[in-house]
Amino acid sequence: MMHCPCRGRLKLLLASLSFIILLTWLYLLAGNLENGRSLLLAPCLLESTEARFLEREVLASRVRQVEEENRQIRLQLSQSQGQTEGNYGNQQWVASADTGAEDVENTAEERANHSECVRSPTAEKCELIHVACVCAGHNASRDVVTLVKSILFHRRNPLHFHFITDTVANQILSTLFQSWMVPSVQVSFYDADELKPEVSWIPNKHYSGIYGLMKLTLTKALPSDLSKVIVLDTDITFATDIAELWAIFRKFTAKQVIGLVENQSDWYLGNLWKNHKPWPALGRGFNTGVILLYLERLRKLGWEQMWRLTAERELMSMLSTSLADQDIFNAIIKQNPVLVHQLPCFWNVQLSDHTRSEQCYTEVSDLKVIHWNSPKKLRVKNKHVEFFRNLYLTFLEYDGNLLRRELFGCPSQATSESTRLQKALEELDEDDQCYDFRRERIMVHRVHLYFLEYEYTSTEDDTDVTLVAQLSMDRLQMLEAICKHWEGPISLALYMSDAEAQQFLRYAQASEVLKNRKNVGYHIVYKEGQFYPVNMVRNVALRNAKTPYVFLTDIDFLPMYGLYDYLRKSIVQLDMANTKKALVVPAFETLRYRLSFPKSKAELLSMLDMGTLYTFRYHVWTKGHAPTNYAKWRTATTPYKVEWEADFEPYVVVRRDCPEYDQRFVGFGWNKVSHIMELDALEYDLMVLPNAFMIHMPHAPSFDISKFRSSPSYRFCLTTLKEEFHQDLSRKYGAAALKYLTAQRNI
Ligand SMILES: *[C@@H]1O[C@H](CO)[C@@H](O)[C@H](O)[C@H]1NC(C)=O
Ligand SMILES: *[C@@H]1O[C@H](CO)[C@@H](O)[C@H](O)[C@H]1NC(C)=O
Ligand SMILES: *[C@@H]1O[C@H](CO)[C@@H](O)[C@H](O)[C@H]1NC(C)=O
């Protein structure tokens, strides 16, 4: 009995959507029972109960909304009756929590009339599929991730992605894929800047700019032994296994070299408006959002010369391209119709105004690839737009970690990184009481650098300093305030799930303050595991600071106004470039939600006297900042040196080449202490700045530190890790580091 997998796959998507919702409800429920659950989270994860309640309300209403949308989709789907359960192979892992659809086995005849069930040829088992994508800038780098997720979700073959990138996209995507470590996925990068001269002579009015045109150069840009490739725009979502598309290469006749879907808009008919004169095209023309390129044959045909000549000739009358590469592809095809293999339209369902996309498929379950034609995205008219939107949002928010699964039955080409990780995991002793801690330390979290647009121009005097901090979702509200207090560059690492990262994106795009700041680098570290890997997250922020100096702070502090300028002056004054110093910014705290922020040291001191402000952790953990010597600071007018003491954890400004945070410390406890200790071991001078201060803003003291301290296994492991850290320090820095052990014992 033949199976019809496609519809099953759509169902699967829906099923997993419902599953996610179920999980969210469970999460909400669990949230209400809050106790001890967040024991191991960093203190900054916790929020006042009212705020949390509010957040939960918002989330709950969002869930209800998504549920309603899903009900609609199910309705649509049930109209296209006759659901067949797909044979899912390696995708069984998604729990099927869907209740709406019946699993009726279909008769072969019934199936025969649905396009997707006309048994489409698929690729050979384990055949490597090549995909190319031109991707430039921050926005496209985000879009391409959603495309990749949709491909990975359905795929059963090994994949090789070829990315033509500018430097921005290269940095983002290479870090992302290295940290994602998806088995059986290879990634190659090609420098778009090198390709620019090939196409920069073509005047072009399309929003994709010069990058769109680079699709013309792929025969040259990609390796010369690569024979076939699927070329995709970044604004595309797959609703099926890409192997089905790949298999269409086999249907090409001997002369065919390019597979394309007809343009579903009326553009090339030239009747959109009076005097509308599009480039020449065959009929409606073809859309180049999805292309099957038979590279080997194209090279033999002299493609290079062919497209150049065509472009030159047409440009004499057209002056510029309106739709970038698409105009040129179409002009070539108009001249040589035999070159094109027309793909069924469901391989590129084009969403935009004036389209015939609805005529393209009879049932929503038939479609295979959606093309959003950004920048219009999500706001188009189509009777199934809700369904499309949900499909898109599903992948947008889909947990990318779930896509790391192995392909069954295909030899895996392990990368050196994944082999190293595998070995490290095997070396761990599973009976070790602190196994979970040790595992966390070697876990590789997915990282998406520069999630939002970022521009930084370095100052000329080499004194620039970046504010470095990490946060999770519940501290977003601090961002605007910090931006108002600090005008210099900021490097932030955000520990989030895929769905939270999207919420953050919407938040940032709606905030005037954040939108207007381009010198803030936002780096997403995707959540995984049971701990909050605070030091690993901090290191991501630290590593991606671009200035010679960094101010290492925490997200719930507001720096005094003018701290940025003051620090840069102090950096010069104290000759930071040639000496090993850590400048201490004294930390204070307020318990008031509405604080009129002190404008000067004098004002701060009087607030301190009135009890509006305290020195940081005055009530709970004086040791952390006592060595700052607040008494001396009151009257100090010049920087003064202080000595390291056990448990000192000041906020400091250091050269960017300082050691990283020790990643074995996760969650609460010892995460900054260990860093300051290492600075001291390296003989950094701790210099307190007389005219600098920062204030910790309150978040209700819901976090019960004593509870954490009394969790016996956590205490035990923290002690064990501390001891190991000390041993490592002595190994690295010799006898000098012994004092830390003694200091420790004296506590
Ligand atoms: C498929 O549809 C055609 C007309 O659209 C019809 O004549 C034919 O009987 C159908 N085949 C099956 C197997 O249902
Ligand atoms: C990226 O997206 C933002 C928000 O949607 C937009 O304002 C900005 O112009 C885009 N940048 C580029 C280079 O397209
Ligand atoms: C076809 O022409 C339209 C013009 O309306 C253009 O915007 C689009 O990029 C082309 N392709 C699609 C997907 O409609």
PDB file of C-alpha atoms in Angstrom, residues 33 63 137 142 155 242 303 330 422 434 472 485 536 596 607 691:
ATOM      1  CA  LEU A  33       2.722  26.452  41.592  1.00  0.00           C
ATOM      2  CA  VAL A  63      -1.859  31.137  23.494  1.00  0.00           C
ATOM      3  CA  GLY A 137      22.852  41.770   6.291  1.00  0.00           C
ATOM      4  CA  ARG A 142      17.298  36.129  10.474  1.00  0.00           C
ATOM      5  CA  ARG A 155      14.303  16.569   5.318  1.00  0.00           C
ATOM      6  CA  ILE A 242      13.138  19.319  -0.264  1.00  0.00           C
ATOM      7  CA  TRP A 303      26.070  30.600 -19.246  1.00  0.00           C
ATOM      8  CA  ASN A 330      13.364  35.917 -18.077  1.00  0.00           C
ATOM      9  CA  GLN A 422      30.832  13.418  21.923  1.00  0.00           C
ATOM     10  CA  CYS A 434      27.493  16.688  39.883  1.00  0.00           C
ATOM     11  CA  SER A 472      16.815  36.761  29.820  1.00  0.00           C
ATOM     12  CA  HIS A 485      22.056  56.028  30.776  1.00  0.00           C
ATOM     13  CA  MET A 536      28.829  31.062  29.178  1.00  0.00           C
ATOM     14  CA  SER A 596      14.878  59.956  41.129  1.00  0.00           C
ATOM     15  CA  MET A 607      20.531  59.825  49.355  1.00  0.00           C
ATOM     16  CA  ASN A 691      33.504  59.702  40.662  1.00  0.00           C
TER      17      ASN A 691
END
